[in-house]
Amino acid sequence: MTYYLVPLLIFYLGVALCIAYGGTNPAVVFTCALPMVALAVLRGHTGTDTAAYYQAFTDLGQGNGYGGEPLFNAYAQFLWAIDPDPRFVVNSISMTTSLLLLLSISRSRFGIWFGGLVLMPGMFYELTMNVMRFGLASSIFLLATRVSPQQKPLRYLAYAVIGTCVHFSSALLFVLFIATTRRGHTLMFVGVTIAVIGGSLLMPDYFADKTSLYTGISAPNASSGLLFLGIQMLMLGVMIAYRRQFAIPPVGWLICAVLAAVLYGMTQVTYAGIRFQLILVNLMLVVLWRQFSPPTGRMKANLATWLFIIGLIALAGRIHNMSDEEGLGQSPFLPYQAAPAIQGLG
């Protein structure tokens, strides 16, 4: 576990320096994040889904890929053309996601509070070393939300198309972001949802594969999903308790609350519910981040404390999951393994 915690402590040092400085400093963010990034991009068989990606990418030369998302596989093919090595492809995707996440944090005034205190400790290892398609799509979503969907709808739509073609389920992020942050968009939300469902009917093979995949996984126990539910409730509490600090309409609170309850119920039936809970946690964090509009222009200390607590709880959950799967599967998080070439140097 030391491999994961020491780089995170170095990053926390950078967060503390930025907060003491009074804002996000890009040089500090990138420098202090280097150990975490190196851990992700120099890994060997480490990260729950990593082995599956390695196996899938061995056939890239024959035009095969991982999943049905066209842009994700096109990017993998591009990397394969540079170096026909599955490890190079996988770790390059991790590098891309890492850089996009750090770019979003460093280019946002309040990025160090939301990205540094919650996103990095709570989700960085998961997004770069496990759910890599969603990780890349979520980093694109972060870039998309730097602009207002109302002021620059075409740019937002372009990002939405790119993100969806990297990971189909990330379409929910782009739709729900508008639904939770803008009043009077209920009809648009319903219309887009219908369009997404209709589009899914055009890809029966893809969704049949997904159904088969999750059907083969035994249903979680009653405690499954409680961690994500707790984090979602804390974020919802922050939205409501500090409502004057965030430009989030009450309908946004309602959507988040209903989805949190529905998805927790879903976890009691299928493991897919856990993956959708991750999407909702990511959405709620970005909504808080992008809609933060304090009257004084400054982050309150007690609000920053709550963000720090949420990040620590998410990190504790990540550590617990890593410990539970230690030594299990082809590429567990523990024990950490560096790429063979790196190990050979030792």
CSV table of C-alpha atoms in Angstrom, one decimal:
chain,number,residue,atom,x,y,z
A,1,MET,CA,0.0,0.0,0.0
A,2,THR,CA,3.0,2.3,0.5
A,3,TYR,CA,3.4,2.5,-3.3
A,4,TYR,CA,0.0,4.3,-3.5
A,5,LEU,CA,0.1,6.3,-0.3
A,6,VAL,CA,3.5,8.0,-0.5
A,7,PRO,CA,2.8,9.6,-4.0
A,8,LEU,CA,-0.6,10.7,-2.7
A,9,LEU,CA,1.1,12.4,0.4
A,10,ILE,CA,3.4,14.2,-2.0
A,11,PHE,CA,0.4,15.4,-4.0
A,12,TYR,CA,-1.3,16.5,-0.7
A,13,LEU,CA,1.8,18.6,0.0
A,14,GLY,CA,1.2,20.3,-3.3
A,15,VAL,CA,-2.4,20.9,-2.4
A,16,ALA,CA,-1.4,22.4,0.9
A,17,LEU,CA,1.1,24.8,-0.9
A,18,CYS,CA,-1.6,25.9,-3.3
A,19,ILE,CA,-4.2,26.5,-0.6
A,20,ALA,CA,-1.6,28.5,1.4
A,21,TYR,CA,-0.8,30.4,-1.7
A,22,GLY,CA,-4.6,31.1,-2.2
A,23,GLY,CA,-5.2,29.5,-5.5
A,24,THR,CA,-4.2,26.8,-8.0
A,25,ASN,CA,-0.6,26.8,-9.2
A,26,PRO,CA,-0.1,24.7,-12.3
A,27,ALA,CA,3.6,24.2,-11.7
A,28,VAL,CA,3.0,22.9,-8.2
A,29,VAL,CA,0.1,20.7,-9.3
A,30,PHE,CA,2.0,19.0,-12.1
A,31,THR,CA,5.2,18.6,-10.1
A,32,CYS,CA,3.6,17.1,-7.0
A,33,ALA,CA,1.4,14.8,-9.1
A,34,LEU,CA,4.4,13.3,-11.0
A,35,PRO,CA,4.8,10.3,-8.6
A,36,MET,CA,1.1,9.4,-8.9
A,37,VAL,CA,1.3,9.7,-12.7
A,38,ALA,CA,4.5,7.6,-12.8
A,39,LEU,CA,2.8,4.9,-10.7
A,40,ALA,CA,0.0,4.6,-13.2
A,41,VAL,CA,2.0,4.8,-16.4
A,42,LEU,CA,4.9,2.6,-15.4
A,43,ARG,CA,2.8,-0.2,-14.0
A,44,GLY,CA,2.8,-3.8,-15.1
A,45,HIS,CA,0.0,-6.2,-14.3
A,46,THR,CA,-1.6,-3.9,-11.7
A,47,GLY,CA,-5.1,-2.5,-11.7
A,48,THR,CA,-8.2,-4.7,-11.7
A,49,ASP,CA,-9.0,-4.4,-15.5
A,50,THR,CA,-5.5,-4.0,-16.7
A,51,ALA,CA,-4.9,-7.6,-17.6
A,52,ALA,CA,-8.2,-7.6,-19.6
A,53,TYR,CA,-6.9,-4.6,-21.6
A,54,TYR,CA,-3.6,-6.2,-22.2
A,55,GLN,CA,-5.3,-9.3,-23.5
A,56,ALA,CA,-7.7,-7.4,-25.7
A,57,PHE,CA,-5.0,-5.2,-27.2
A,58,THR,CA,-2.8,-8.1,-28.3
A,59,ASP,CA,-5.2,-8.4,-31.2
A,60,LEU,CA,-5.0,-4.7,-32.2
A,61,GLY,CA,-2.9,-5.6,-35.2
A,62,GLN,CA,-5.8,-7.7,-36.6
A,63,GLY,CA,-8.2,-4.7,-36.1
A,64,ASN,CA,-9.8,-5.9,-32.9
A,65,GLY,CA,-10.2,-3.8,-29.8
A,66,TYR,CA,-11.8,-3.5,-26.4
A,67,GLY,CA,-15.5,-2.8,-26.3
A,68,GLY,CA,-17.5,-1.2,-29.0
A,69,GLU,CA,-16.6,2.5,-28.6
A,70,PRO,CA,-15.1,3.7,-31.9
A,71,LEU,CA,-12.9,6.5,-30.7
A,72,PHE,CA,-11.4,4.6,-27.8
A,73,ASN,CA,-10.4,1.8,-30.2
A,74,ALA,CA,-9.2,4.3,-32.8
A,75,TYR,CA,-6.9,5.9,-30.3
A,76,ALA,CA,-5.7,2.5,-29.3
A,77,GLN,CA,-5.0,1.7,-32.9
A,78,PHE,CA,-3.1,4.9,-33.3
A,79,LEU,CA,-0.9,4.1,-30.3
A,80,TRP,CA,-0.4,0.6,-31.6
A,81,ALA,CA,0.9,2.1,-34.9
A,82,ILE,CA,3.6,4.0,-32.8
A,83,ASP,CA,4.6,0.9,-30.8
A,84,PRO,CA,2.9,-2.5,-31.3
A,85,ASP,CA,3.0,-3.4,-27.7
A,86,PRO,CA,-0.2,-3.8,-25.6
A,87,ARG,CA,1.6,-2.4,-22.5
A,88,PHE,CA,2.6,0.7,-24.4
A,89,VAL,CA,-1.0,1.2,-25.5
A,90,VAL,CA,-2.6,0.7,-22.1
A,91,ASN,CA,-0.1,2.8,-20.2
A,92,SER,CA,-0.2,5.6,-22.9
A,93,ILE,CA,-4.0,5.8,-22.4
A,94,SER,CA,-3.4,6.1,-18.6
A,95,MET,CA,-0.9,8.9,-19.3
A,96,THR,CA,-3.4,10.7,-21.5
A,97,THR,CA,-6.1,10.5,-18.8
A,98,SER,CA,-3.7,11.7,-16.2
A,99,LEU,CA,-2.6,14.7,-18.2
A,100,LEU,CA,-6.2,15.7,-19.0
A,101,LEU,CA,-7.2,15.5,-15.4
A,102,LEU,CA,-4.3,17.5,-14.2
A,103,LEU,CA,-4.9,20.1,-17.0
A,104,SER,CA,-8.4,20.6,-15.9
A,105,ILE,CA,-7.3,21.0,-12.2
A,106,SER,CA,-4.5,23.4,-13.0
A,107,ARG,CA,-6.5,25.6,-15.3
A,108,SER,CA,-9.3,26.1,-12.8
A,109,ARG,CA,-9.2,28.7,-10.1
A,110,PHE,CA,-10.8,26.4,-7.6
A,111,GLY,CA,-9.4,23.2,-9.1
A,112,ILE,CA,-7.1,22.5,-6.2
A,113,TRP,CA,-10.0,22.3,-3.8
A,114,PHE,CA,-12.4,20.1,-5.9
A,115,GLY,CA,-9.8,18.3,-8.0
A,116,GLY,CA,-7.0,18.2,-5.4
A,117,LEU,CA,-9.1,17.3,-2.3
A,118,VAL,CA,-11.6,14.9,-3.8
A,119,LEU,CA,-10.9,13.8,-7.4
A,120,MET,CA,-7.3,12.9,-7.1
A,121,PRO,CA,-7.3,11.0,-3.7
A,122,GLY,CA,-10.7,9.4,-4.3
A,123,MET,CA,-10.7,8.5,-8.0
A,124,PHE,CA,-7.3,9.0,-9.7
A,125,TYR,CA,-6.1,5.4,-9.3
A,126,GLU,CA,-9.5,4.0,-10.3
A,127,LEU,CA,-9.8,6.2,-13.4
A,128,THR,CA,-6.2,5.6,-14.7
A,129,MET,CA,-5.5,2.0,-13.7
A,130,ASN,CA,-8.9,0.3,-13.8
A,131,VAL,CA,-12.0,1.7,-15.6
A,132,MET,CA,-9.8,3.2,-18.3
A,133,ARG,CA,-12.5,3.9,-20.9
A,134,PHE,CA,-14.6,5.8,-18.4
A,135,GLY,CA,-11.5,7.4,-17.0
A,136,LEU,CA,-10.6,8.9,-20.4
A,137,ALA,CA,-14.2,9.9,-21.1
A,138,SER,CA,-14.6,11.5,-17.7
A,139,SER,CA,-11.4,13.6,-18.3
A,140,ILE,CA,-13.0,14.8,-21.6
A,141,PHE,CA,-16.2,15.6,-19.7
A,142,LEU,CA,-14.1,17.8,-17.3
A,143,LEU,CA,-12.7,19.7,-20.2
A,144,ALA,CA,-16.2,20.1,-21.7
A,145,THR,CA,-17.6,21.7,-18.6
A,146,ARG,CA,-15.0,24.4,-18.6
A,147,VAL,CA,-17.4,26.2,-21.0
A,148,SER,CA,-21.1,26.9,-20.6
A,149,PRO,CA,-23.3,24.6,-22.6
A,150,GLN,CA,-25.7,27.6,-23.1
A,151,GLN,CA,-23.0,30.0,-24.3
A,152,LYS,CA,-21.1,27.5,-26.5
A,153,PRO,CA,-23.5,24.7,-27.2
A,154,LEU,CA,-21.7,23.5,-30.3
A,155,ARG,CA,-18.4,23.1,-28.5
A,156,TYR,CA,-20.1,21.3,-25.6
A,157,LEU,CA,-21.9,19.0,-28.1
A,158,ALA,CA,-18.6,18.2,-29.8
A,159,TYR,CA,-17.1,17.2,-26.5
A,160,ALA,CA,-20.2,15.2,-25.7
A,161,VAL,CA,-19.9,13.3,-29.0
A,162,ILE,CA,-16.2,12.6,-28.4
A,163,GLY,CA,-16.7,11.5,-24.8
A,164,THR,CA,-19.6,9.2,-25.8
A,165,CYS,CA,-17.6,7.6,-28.5
A,166,VAL,CA,-14.8,6.9,-26.0
A,167,HIS,CA,-17.3,5.4,-23.5
A,168,PHE,CA,-20.9,5.0,-24.3
A,169,SER,CA,-22.2,5.3,-20.7
A,170,SER,CA,-20.5,8.7,-20.3
A,171,ALA,CA,-23.3,10.2,-22.4
A,172,LEU,CA,-25.1,10.3,-19.1
A,173,LEU,CA,-22.6,12.7,-17.7
A,174,PHE,CA,-23.1,15.3,-20.5
A,175,VAL,CA,-26.9,15.0,-20.3
A,176,LEU,CA,-27.2,15.0,-16.6
A,177,PHE,CA,-24.8,17.9,-16.2
A,178,ILE,CA,-27.3,20.2,-18.1
A,179,ALA,CA,-30.3,18.7,-16.3
A,180,THR,CA,-28.8,19.3,-12.8
A,181,THR,CA,-27.4,22.8,-13.4
A,182,ARG,CA,-30.1,24.5,-15.4
A,183,ARG,CA,-33.8,25.2,-14.7
A,184,GLY,CA,-36.4,24.6,-17.3
A,185,HIS,CA,-34.5,21.8,-19.2
A,186,THR,CA,-36.7,19.0,-18.1
A,187,LEU,CA,-38.2,18.4,-21.6
A,188,MET,CA,-34.8,18.5,-23.2
A,189,PHE,CA,-33.5,16.0,-20.6
A,190,VAL,CA,-36.4,13.6,-21.3
A,191,GLY,CA,-35.9,14.0,-25.1
A,192,VAL,CA,-32.2,13.3,-25.0
A,193,THR,CA,-32.7,10.4,-22.7
A,194,ILE,CA,-35.2,8.9,-25.1
A,195,ALA,CA,-32.7,9.5,-27.9
A,196,VAL,CA,-30.0,7.8,-26.0
A,197,ILE,CA,-32.2,4.8,-25.3
A,198,GLY,CA,-33.2,4.7,-29.0
A,199,GLY,CA,-29.6,4.9,-30.0
A,200,SER,CA,-28.8,1.9,-27.8
A,201,LEU,CA,-31.3,-0.1,-29.7
A,202,LEU,CA,-29.1,0.3,-32.8
A,203,MET,CA,-26.3,-1.5,-31.0
A,204,PRO,CA,-27.9,-4.7,-29.8
A,205,ASP,CA,-24.7,-6.8,-29.9
A,206,TYR,CA,-22.9,-4.3,-27.7
A,207,PHE,CA,-25.6,-4.2,-25.1
A,208,ALA,CA,-26.2,-7.9,-25.3
A,209,ASP,CA,-22.5,-8.4,-24.4
A,210,LYS,CA,-22.8,-6.0,-21.5
A,211,THR,CA,-25.9,-7.8,-20.2
A,212,SER,CA,-24.1,-11.1,-20.5
A,213,LEU,CA,-21.0,-9.8,-18.7
A,214,TYR,CA,-22.8,-8.4,-15.6
A,215,THR,CA,-25.3,-11.4,-15.5
A,216,GLY,CA,-22.3,-13.6,-15.0
A,217,ILE,CA,-21.2,-11.7,-11.9
A,218,SER,CA,-23.0,-12.7,-8.7
A,219,ALA,CA,-25.2,-10.0,-7.1
A,220,PRO,CA,-23.3,-8.0,-4.4
A,221,ASN,CA,-24.3,-8.3,-0.8
A,222,ALA,CA,-26.5,-5.8,1.0
A,223,SER,CA,-23.5,-3.5,1.9
A,224,SER,CA,-22.4,-3.2,-1.7
A,225,GLY,CA,-22.8,0.4,-2.9
A,226,LEU,CA,-23.0,1.9,0.6
A,227,LEU,CA,-19.7,3.7,0.3
A,228,PHE,CA,-20.7,5.4,-3.0
A,229,LEU,CA,-24.2,6.1,-1.5
A,230,GLY,CA,-22.6,7.7,1.5
A,231,ILE,CA,-20.3,9.9,-0.6
A,232,GLN,CA,-23.2,10.9,-2.8
A,233,MET,CA,-25.2,11.9,0.3
A,234,LEU,CA,-22.3,14.0,1.6
A,235,MET,CA,-22.0,15.8,-1.7
A,236,LEU,CA,-25.8,16.4,-1.7
A,237,GLY,CA,-25.5,17.7,1.8
A,238,VAL,CA,-22.8,20.1,0.7
A,239,MET,CA,-25.0,21.3,-2.2
A,240,ILE,CA,-27.9,22.1,0.1
A,241,ALA,CA,-26.0,23.3,3.2
A,242,TYR,CA,-23.9,25.7,1.1
A,243,ARG,CA,-26.5,26.5,-1.5
A,244,ARG,CA,-25.6,30.1,-1.6
A,245,GLN,CA,-22.1,29.1,-2.7
A,246,PHE,CA,-23.3,27.0,-5.7
A,247,ALA,CA,-25.5,27.9,-8.7
A,248,ILE,CA,-27.4,24.6,-8.5
A,249,PRO,CA,-31.2,24.7,-8.7
A,250,PRO,CA,-33.3,22.6,-6.4
A,251,VAL,CA,-34.2,20.3,-9.3
A,252,GLY,CA,-30.5,19.4,-9.4
A,253,TRP,CA,-30.6,18.3,-5.8
A,254,LEU,CA,-33.7,16.2,-6.6
A,255,ILE,CA,-32.2,14.5,-9.6
A,256,CYS,CA,-29.0,13.6,-7.7
A,257,ALA,CA,-31.0,12.3,-4.7
A,258,VAL,CA,-33.4,10.2,-6.8
A,259,LEU,CA,-30.5,8.7,-8.9
A,260,ALA,CA,-28.5,7.9,-5.8
A,261,ALA,CA,-31.4,5.9,-4.3
A,262,VAL,CA,-32.2,4.2,-7.6
A,263,LEU,CA,-28.6,3.2,-8.3
A,264,TYR,CA,-28.1,1.9,-4.8
A,265,GLY,CA,-31.1,-0.3,-5.3
A,266,MET,CA,-29.6,-1.4,-8.6
A,267,THR,CA,-26.4,-2.6,-6.8
A,268,GLN,CA,-28.5,-5.1,-5.0
A,269,VAL,CA,-29.4,-6.7,-8.3
A,270,THR,CA,-26.4,-6.4,-10.5
A,271,TYR,CA,-22.7,-5.3,-10.3
A,272,ALA,CA,-23.5,-2.8,-13.0
A,273,GLY,CA,-25.0,-0.6,-10.4
A,274,ILE,CA,-21.6,0.0,-8.8
A,275,ARG,CA,-20.3,1.3,-12.2
A,276,PHE,CA,-23.2,3.6,-12.5
A,277,GLN,CA,-22.7,4.8,-9.0
A,278,LEU,CA,-19.1,5.8,-10.0
A,279,ILE,CA,-20.6,7.8,-12.9
A,280,LEU,CA,-22.9,9.6,-10.5
A,281,VAL,CA,-20.2,10.4,-8.0
A,282,ASN,CA,-18.1,11.8,-10.8
A,283,LEU,CA,-21.1,13.9,-12.1
A,284,MET,CA,-21.9,15.3,-8.6
A,285,LEU,CA,-18.3,16.3,-8.0
A,286,VAL,CA,-18.1,18.2,-11.4
A,287,VAL,CA,-21.4,19.9,-10.8
A,288,LEU,CA,-20.1,21.2,-7.4
A,289,TRP,CA,-16.8,22.2,-9.0
A,290,ARG,CA,-18.2,24.0,-12.1
A,291,GLN,CA,-21.2,25.6,-10.3
A,292,PHE,CA,-19.1,27.0,-7.4
A,293,SER,CA,-19.8,30.7,-7.4
A,294,PRO,CA,-19.1,32.2,-3.9
A,295,PRO,CA,-20.4,35.7,-3.3
A,296,THR,CA,-17.0,36.6,-1.8
A,297,GLY,CA,-15.0,35.0,-4.5
A,298,ARG,CA,-13.2,32.8,-1.9
A,299,MET,CA,-13.4,29.3,-0.6
A,300,LYS,CA,-14.7,29.1,2.9
A,301,ALA,CA,-12.6,27.1,5.3
A,302,ASN,CA,-15.5,24.9,6.6
A,303,LEU,CA,-16.5,24.0,3.0
A,304,ALA,CA,-12.9,23.1,2.2
A,305,THR,CA,-12.9,20.9,5.3
A,306,TRP,CA,-16.0,19.0,4.1
A,307,LEU,CA,-14.3,18.5,0.7
A,308,PHE,CA,-11.2,17.1,2.4
A,309,ILE,CA,-13.4,14.7,4.5
A,310,ILE,CA,-15.3,13.5,1.4
A,311,GLY,CA,-11.9,12.9,-0.4
A,312,LEU,CA,-10.6,11.0,2.6
A,313,ILE,CA,-13.7,8.8,2.8
A,314,ALA,CA,-13.4,8.0,-1.0
A,315,LEU,CA,-9.7,7.2,-0.5
A,316,ALA,CA,-10.5,4.9,2.5
A,317,GLY,CA,-13.0,3.1,0.3
A,318,ARG,CA,-10.4,2.7,-2.5
A,319,ILE,CA,-7.8,1.4,0.0
A,320,HIS,CA,-10.4,-1.1,1.4
A,321,ASN,CA,-11.2,-2.4,-2.1
A,322,MET,CA,-7.5,-2.7,-3.0
A,323,SER,CA,-6.9,-4.7,0.2
A,324,ASP,CA,-9.9,-7.0,-0.4
A,325,GLU,CA,-8.7,-8.0,-3.8
A,326,GLU,CA,-5.0,-8.4,-2.8
A,327,GLY,CA,-3.5,-11.2,-4.8
A,328,LEU,CA,-6.7,-12.0,-6.6
A,329,GLY,CA,-7.2,-12.0,-10.3
A,330,GLN,CA,-4.6,-11.5,-13.0
A,331,SER,CA,-3.8,-7.8,-12.2
A,332,PRO,CA,-4.9,-6.8,-8.7
A,333,PHE,CA,-3.9,-3.4,-7.3
A,334,LEU,CA,-1.9,-5.2,-4.6
A,335,PRO,CA,0.8,-6.1,-4.7
A,336,TYR,CA,1.9,-3.3,-7.0
A,337,GLN,CA,4.0,-4.5,-10.0
A,338,ALA,CA,6.0,-2.2,-12.2
A,339,ALA,CA,6.5,-2.9,-15.9
A,340,PRO,CA,8.9,-5.7,-16.5
A,341,ALA,CA,11.5,-3.4,-18.0
A,342,ILE,CA,11.4,-1.2,-14.9
A,343,GLN,CA,11.6,-4.2,-12.6
A,344,GLY,CA,14.7,-5.4,-14.5
A,345,LEU,CA,16.5,-2.2,-13.6
A,346,GLY,CA,16.3,-3.2,-10.0
